[in-house]
XYZ file of C-alpha atoms in Angstrom:
430
model
C 82.599 169.964 132.670
C 79.465 171.443 134.171
C 77.534 172.424 131.271
C 75.982 175.254 133.719
C 78.670 177.397 132.220
C 77.816 176.392 128.222
C 78.438 178.300 126.046
C 79.994 181.810 127.326
C 83.015 179.928 129.219
C 84.124 176.754 127.449
C 87.663 177.683 127.026
C 90.392 177.548 124.301
C 90.071 174.989 121.833
C 92.421 172.335 122.677
C 93.949 169.961 120.316
C 93.370 166.216 119.415
C 95.638 164.926 117.258
C 93.914 161.371 116.718
C 91.276 162.702 115.177
C 92.767 165.813 113.477
C 96.450 165.118 113.563
C 98.729 166.128 110.137
C 99.306 162.041 109.822
C 95.721 162.448 107.908
C 95.572 166.328 107.293
C 98.340 167.634 105.702
C 98.820 169.207 101.682
C 100.868 172.149 101.050
C 99.081 175.261 99.961
C 100.554 175.851 96.581
C 98.660 172.583 96.003
C 95.797 174.266 96.028
C 95.547 176.791 93.800
C 92.055 176.810 92.407
C 90.854 176.139 95.891
C 89.788 178.444 98.577
C 92.212 178.392 101.985
C 90.411 176.291 103.500
C 91.223 173.207 100.892
C 94.914 173.407 102.381
C 94.756 170.732 104.607
C 92.609 168.066 103.970
C 92.489 164.356 104.781
C 95.351 162.707 102.830
C 94.736 159.045 104.256
C 90.946 159.839 103.566
C 91.294 161.083 100.448
C 94.085 158.325 99.573
C 91.479 155.972 100.447
C 88.499 157.350 98.555
C 91.100 157.878 95.484
C 92.043 154.128 95.405
C 88.259 152.882 96.236
C 87.207 155.321 93.127
C 89.672 153.872 90.953
C 89.472 150.341 91.635
C 86.040 149.959 91.237
C 85.970 151.723 87.668
C 89.342 149.204 86.986
C 87.033 146.526 87.912
C 84.185 147.716 85.847
C 85.883 148.260 82.907
C 87.842 145.060 83.313
C 84.711 143.112 84.028
C 82.918 144.260 81.304
C 85.834 143.376 79.231
C 86.276 139.840 80.440
C 82.577 139.358 77.998
C 83.810 140.316 74.779
C 86.259 138.245 73.161
C 89.173 140.133 71.491
C 87.745 139.188 67.862
C 84.495 140.686 68.209
C 85.760 144.027 70.254
C 88.256 144.168 66.507
C 84.951 143.747 65.028
C 83.526 147.020 66.735
C 86.241 148.962 65.763
C 86.389 148.629 62.486
C 81.672 148.956 62.583
C 82.035 152.317 64.643
C 80.047 154.230 62.020
C 76.737 152.152 62.616
C 76.767 154.102 66.161
C 76.710 157.555 64.041
C 73.565 156.269 62.556
C 71.230 156.006 65.431
C 68.774 158.780 65.900
C 67.575 159.567 69.373
C 64.147 159.680 70.101
C 62.682 163.539 70.451
C 60.710 162.802 73.235
C 60.880 160.934 76.518
C 57.594 159.471 76.310
C 58.767 157.179 72.598
C 61.377 156.888 74.189
C 60.083 154.609 77.390
C 57.082 153.871 75.320
C 58.430 152.599 72.168
C 62.148 152.706 72.889
C 62.432 149.475 74.729
C 58.764 147.451 74.450
C 58.870 146.711 70.395
C 58.251 144.021 69.032
C 61.395 142.667 68.053
C 63.446 139.251 68.295
C 64.978 139.152 71.907
C 68.756 140.109 72.518
C 70.745 136.882 71.996
C 74.245 138.457 72.119
C 76.206 140.713 74.467
C 75.449 144.057 74.406
C 77.885 146.259 72.468
C 79.259 148.931 74.807
C 79.498 152.766 73.919
C 81.906 154.564 71.440
C 84.215 155.136 74.229
C 84.209 151.907 75.945
C 84.996 150.439 72.531
C 88.194 152.682 72.542
C 88.948 151.531 75.728
C 88.751 147.806 75.247
C 91.187 148.013 72.295
C 93.875 148.993 74.399
C 93.051 146.053 77.091
C 93.531 142.147 75.977
C 91.145 139.685 77.085
C 93.789 138.174 79.485
C 94.534 141.437 81.261
C 91.393 142.202 81.786
C 90.402 138.574 83.353
C 93.544 139.344 85.724
C 92.828 142.944 86.413
C 89.108 141.318 87.077
C 90.524 138.824 89.448
C 93.148 140.648 91.401
C 90.782 143.577 91.922
C 88.613 141.543 93.654
C 90.892 141.016 96.607
C 91.783 145.137 96.773
C 88.392 146.410 97.151
C 87.596 143.523 99.685
C 90.235 144.500 102.089
C 89.564 148.404 101.402
C 85.664 147.485 102.550
C 86.995 146.011 105.670
C 89.408 149.164 106.102
C 86.696 151.896 105.610
C 84.649 149.942 108.262
C 86.645 149.370 110.545
C 88.617 153.100 110.711
C 84.499 154.686 111.113
C 83.684 151.864 113.679
C 87.234 153.251 115.606
C 86.731 156.729 115.466
C 83.124 156.326 116.528
C 84.053 154.334 119.299
C 86.327 156.532 120.288
C 83.961 159.571 120.126
C 81.692 157.885 122.012
C 83.882 156.825 124.944
C 85.286 160.511 125.167
C 81.669 161.661 124.473
C 82.058 163.601 128.095
C 85.397 165.451 127.143
C 85.039 165.976 123.209
C 84.631 169.376 121.803
C 81.999 170.007 119.646
C 84.764 170.980 116.882
C 86.168 167.129 117.047
C 82.710 165.581 117.502
C 81.485 166.892 113.801
C 84.324 166.159 112.390
C 84.290 162.939 113.629
C 80.136 162.333 112.339
C 81.747 164.028 108.874
C 85.064 161.205 108.654
C 82.232 158.696 109.673
C 80.218 159.449 106.709
C 82.932 159.632 104.464
C 84.174 156.015 105.844
C 80.686 154.770 105.410
C 79.979 155.964 102.181
C 83.373 154.565 100.777
C 82.470 150.849 102.631
C 78.938 151.370 100.814
C 81.042 151.800 97.045
C 82.820 148.729 97.577
C 79.475 146.999 98.673
C 78.067 147.691 95.449
C 81.026 146.094 93.710
C 81.299 143.238 95.921
C 77.269 142.073 95.748
C 77.844 139.107 93.085
C 80.770 138.252 95.185
C 78.757 138.305 98.131
C 75.911 136.375 96.815
C 78.190 133.275 96.043
C 78.094 132.921 100.076
C 74.884 133.871 102.248
C 77.503 133.879 105.539
C 78.940 136.249 103.624
C 76.662 138.514 102.690
C 75.028 138.340 105.809
C 78.548 139.236 107.690
C 79.612 142.289 105.572
C 75.838 143.565 105.946
C 75.720 143.052 109.632
C 79.312 145.260 109.749
C 77.771 147.921 107.635
C 74.603 148.264 109.653
C 76.799 148.598 113.151
C 78.797 151.093 111.386
C 75.266 153.093 109.942
C 73.745 152.547 113.384
C 77.064 154.657 114.916
C 77.029 156.949 111.804
C 72.941 157.648 112.638
C 73.944 158.348 116.403
C 76.749 160.534 115.284
C 74.497 162.338 112.912
C 71.783 163.498 115.911
C 73.826 164.332 118.520
C 76.181 166.566 116.022
C 76.137 170.483 116.001
C 77.777 172.401 113.296
C 78.955 175.687 114.351
C 81.430 176.202 111.001
C 78.711 178.751 109.557
C 78.863 181.989 110.516
C 75.390 182.230 111.452
C 75.766 179.147 113.894
C 77.851 180.843 116.788
C 81.059 179.087 115.997
C 82.946 180.165 119.131
C 80.447 177.349 120.831
C 82.981 175.052 118.835
C 85.232 174.391 121.735
C 82.652 173.842 123.965
C 82.033 169.895 125.195
C 79.609 168.308 122.510
C 77.264 166.732 125.000
C 76.638 170.373 126.336
C 75.769 171.423 122.792
C 72.604 169.289 122.792
C 70.637 171.900 123.863
C 71.151 173.502 120.709
C 68.779 172.388 117.958
C 70.096 171.755 114.092
C 71.190 174.779 112.122
C 69.446 174.676 108.716
C 72.729 174.097 107.272
C 73.290 170.907 109.674
C 69.856 169.698 109.176
C 70.233 169.593 105.255
C 73.613 168.374 105.584
C 72.346 165.228 107.943
C 69.149 164.303 105.305
C 71.520 164.133 102.188
C 74.593 162.311 104.607
C 72.057 159.607 105.446
C 70.314 159.429 101.775
C 73.705 159.291 100.529
C 75.636 156.271 102.699
C 72.409 154.636 103.288
C 73.178 150.938 102.324
C 69.723 150.050 101.460
C 69.235 153.061 99.278
C 72.492 152.517 97.559
C 71.547 148.460 96.903
C 68.233 148.782 96.121
C 69.133 150.952 93.235
C 71.695 148.791 92.419
C 69.535 145.482 92.313
C 66.169 147.194 91.215
C 68.753 148.493 88.046
C 70.114 144.829 87.461
C 66.241 143.572 87.543
C 65.123 145.803 84.994
C 67.954 145.089 82.938
C 67.121 141.335 83.007
C 63.276 142.561 82.661
C 64.091 144.498 79.428
C 65.865 141.624 78.194
C 63.351 139.072 78.519
C 61.727 137.562 75.692
C 57.952 138.302 76.130
C 59.368 142.499 76.782
C 61.398 142.788 73.966
C 64.301 144.853 73.436
C 66.891 146.228 70.560
C 70.466 146.163 70.843
C 70.923 149.891 70.466
C 68.300 150.725 72.865
C 69.745 148.401 75.609
C 72.785 149.797 75.206
C 71.524 153.270 75.682
C 69.991 152.126 78.668
C 73.347 150.668 80.142
C 75.147 154.021 79.353
C 72.260 156.189 81.114
C 72.338 154.403 83.937
C 75.940 154.003 84.153
C 76.780 157.302 83.488
C 74.080 158.562 86.276
C 74.992 156.516 89.311
C 78.972 157.259 88.655
C 78.434 161.157 88.307
C 76.364 161.006 91.508
C 78.830 158.839 93.354
C 81.727 161.019 92.150
C 80.201 164.297 93.467
C 79.514 162.720 96.394
C 82.465 161.503 97.361
C 84.385 164.538 96.885
C 81.817 166.640 97.925
C 82.255 164.542 101.142
C 86.202 165.964 101.042
C 85.451 169.564 100.654
C 82.727 169.167 103.592
C 85.526 167.861 106.036
C 88.438 170.195 104.919
C 85.734 172.801 105.807
C 85.081 171.433 108.720
C 88.378 171.218 109.952
C 89.484 174.821 108.787
C 89.624 176.509 112.006
C 89.444 179.885 110.303
C 86.317 179.549 109.228
C 84.867 179.365 112.820
C 84.537 183.660 113.772
C 85.601 184.238 117.215
C 86.726 180.642 117.921
C 89.252 180.507 120.512
C 92.087 178.067 119.988
C 94.821 177.194 122.533
C 98.588 177.623 122.339
C 99.489 174.127 122.161
C 96.597 173.461 119.156
C 99.431 173.263 116.535
C 100.520 169.997 118.556
C 97.973 168.440 116.380
C 100.532 168.718 112.963
C 103.518 166.498 114.938
C 103.753 163.647 113.649
C 102.790 160.593 115.629
C 102.164 156.503 116.027
C 98.618 157.633 115.319
C 98.894 159.803 112.155
C 101.666 157.316 110.374
C 99.263 154.282 111.366
C 96.717 155.069 109.112
C 98.390 155.976 105.923
C 100.951 152.448 106.223
C 97.735 150.596 106.383
C 96.602 152.321 103.131
C 99.939 149.768 101.687
C 98.374 146.326 102.622
C 95.237 146.549 99.858
C 97.352 147.459 97.448
C 100.054 144.395 98.259
C 97.483 142.297 98.039
C 96.195 143.093 94.870
C 99.477 143.377 93.284
C 100.132 139.772 94.775
C 96.979 138.289 93.080
C 97.555 140.224 89.612
C 101.265 138.567 89.814
C 99.161 134.973 90.432
C 96.595 135.527 87.886
C 98.756 136.001 85.336
C 101.042 133.275 86.439
C 98.291 131.328 86.263
C 97.537 132.676 83.175
C 101.094 131.878 81.425
C 100.757 128.198 82.794
C 98.003 127.579 81.361
C 98.913 128.684 78.305
C 101.985 126.997 78.364
C 99.663 124.133 78.781
C 97.623 124.491 75.352
C 100.855 125.064 73.588
C 102.300 121.610 75.308
C 98.995 120.044 74.447
C 99.018 121.781 70.891
C 102.511 120.228 70.043
C 101.669 116.651 71.296
C 98.533 116.839 68.891
C 100.945 118.314 65.686
C 103.510 115.208 66.698
C 100.790 112.554 66.697
C 99.058 113.600 63.712
C 102.820 113.920 61.806
C 103.635 110.608 62.858
C 100.450 109.199 61.461
C 101.330 111.072 58.644
C 104.985 109.807 58.148
C 104.115 105.736 59.017
C 106.002 103.981 55.567
C 103.841 102.309 53.577
C 104.129 98.203 54.006
C 104.777 96.386 50.223
C 103.783 93.218 50.105
C 105.694 90.579 48.201
C 104.970 89.713 44.664
C 103.302 86.286 44.846
C 102.535 83.892 41.689
C 100.075 81.440 42.244
C 99.052 78.554 40.207
C 95.369 77.704 40.375
C 95.840 74.720 38.261
C 93.270 73.298 36.012
C 90.146 73.506 38.735
C 91.133 77.378 38.685
C 90.719 77.305 42.538
C 93.304 77.216 45.559
C 91.974 76.728 49.230
C 92.725 79.083 51.962
C 95.707 76.692 53.717
C 97.745 76.253 50.259
C 97.444 80.082 50.154
C 98.665 80.688 53.371
C 101.220 78.356 53.203
C 102.662 80.377 49.648
C 102.580 83.851 51.795
C 104.604 82.245 54.604
C 107.157 80.519 51.713
C 107.521 84.146 50.119
C 107.867 85.971 53.500
C 110.757 83.725 54.511
């Protein structure tokens, strides 16, 4: 399109089912009574992917922590929860940092005791189940990480190919979806850092994949223009995206871009994660002494802060994508009569939803295999214990051999030779 007619004669907004189709964008409005009308249509496959990822990462965090503690230790904590009520937190932040961690106490030699809520959660999760979940969820999270990276790359490459024809409305939607997929991918990488450190090749491969997504996302955010704000000339959303480059960033778009880059940047997330682990190890060092209670507080504060930030960011992204897609928020935007064709089911709409099943199948198979291994190991241990018990019983039930009565005539000298004694024994045993 010739950009000389921009922005007055851009025409009507045409449908693009591969980006905004019903297969990834329909929820009945009666399920959104607590939200505005624009929340009636949101991206199901992306929401499902984010929710599955959050649940998987949360379960892996809990199950991985649970595997560190034997069942007897958890049972002891359940009986001794009153000791947490006796803890009085410091009244000032200075005391907490200056006197709370760096005090002359013996180094921490036992696992850090979790919070009250985590103990109650551990009570209902036995260690074998936690180990099976921890191992099986790894394959699920790996599958989700790969899927999110591929989805983000695919949608960004498709938008780049259609750069000359794609509308600003759909391209801005692409940028938001790319942020959403990239952020979800970053979440999975956070939970896979320990696993990836086992192999430098896997670490470099996945970081390179994320770097490619991140670079493409930077380009999308740099050229995207947001017209969903009433003050941002919403009618321009129907114009080709490359024609909108003459418009500068709006205030909302600029702030959103900066926040998005900070949230999705893998370096910021990973540096935060690695710094937390280094600080945790530092606090447990013998020369920088720590108490179990303060170390527990440190774990809980950091974990709750990270989880809260991730939840707010992810669900904030869902809300942002839903708002950008809602055409009712674009005052003055002309929509073609065929625009409703986006709500037709097609191959490109069903495929993203079907692909969500693949990581779940892998996780279920992994869980079943882990439980089978545990049962086989348990049966093997029981058989070994039964064999040891049988051998012990056989030793205890061995009949005692009674020696025959033997009368020996020592004669006048009172002595008998060894040969004579052997001859007498053989004669008696016959």
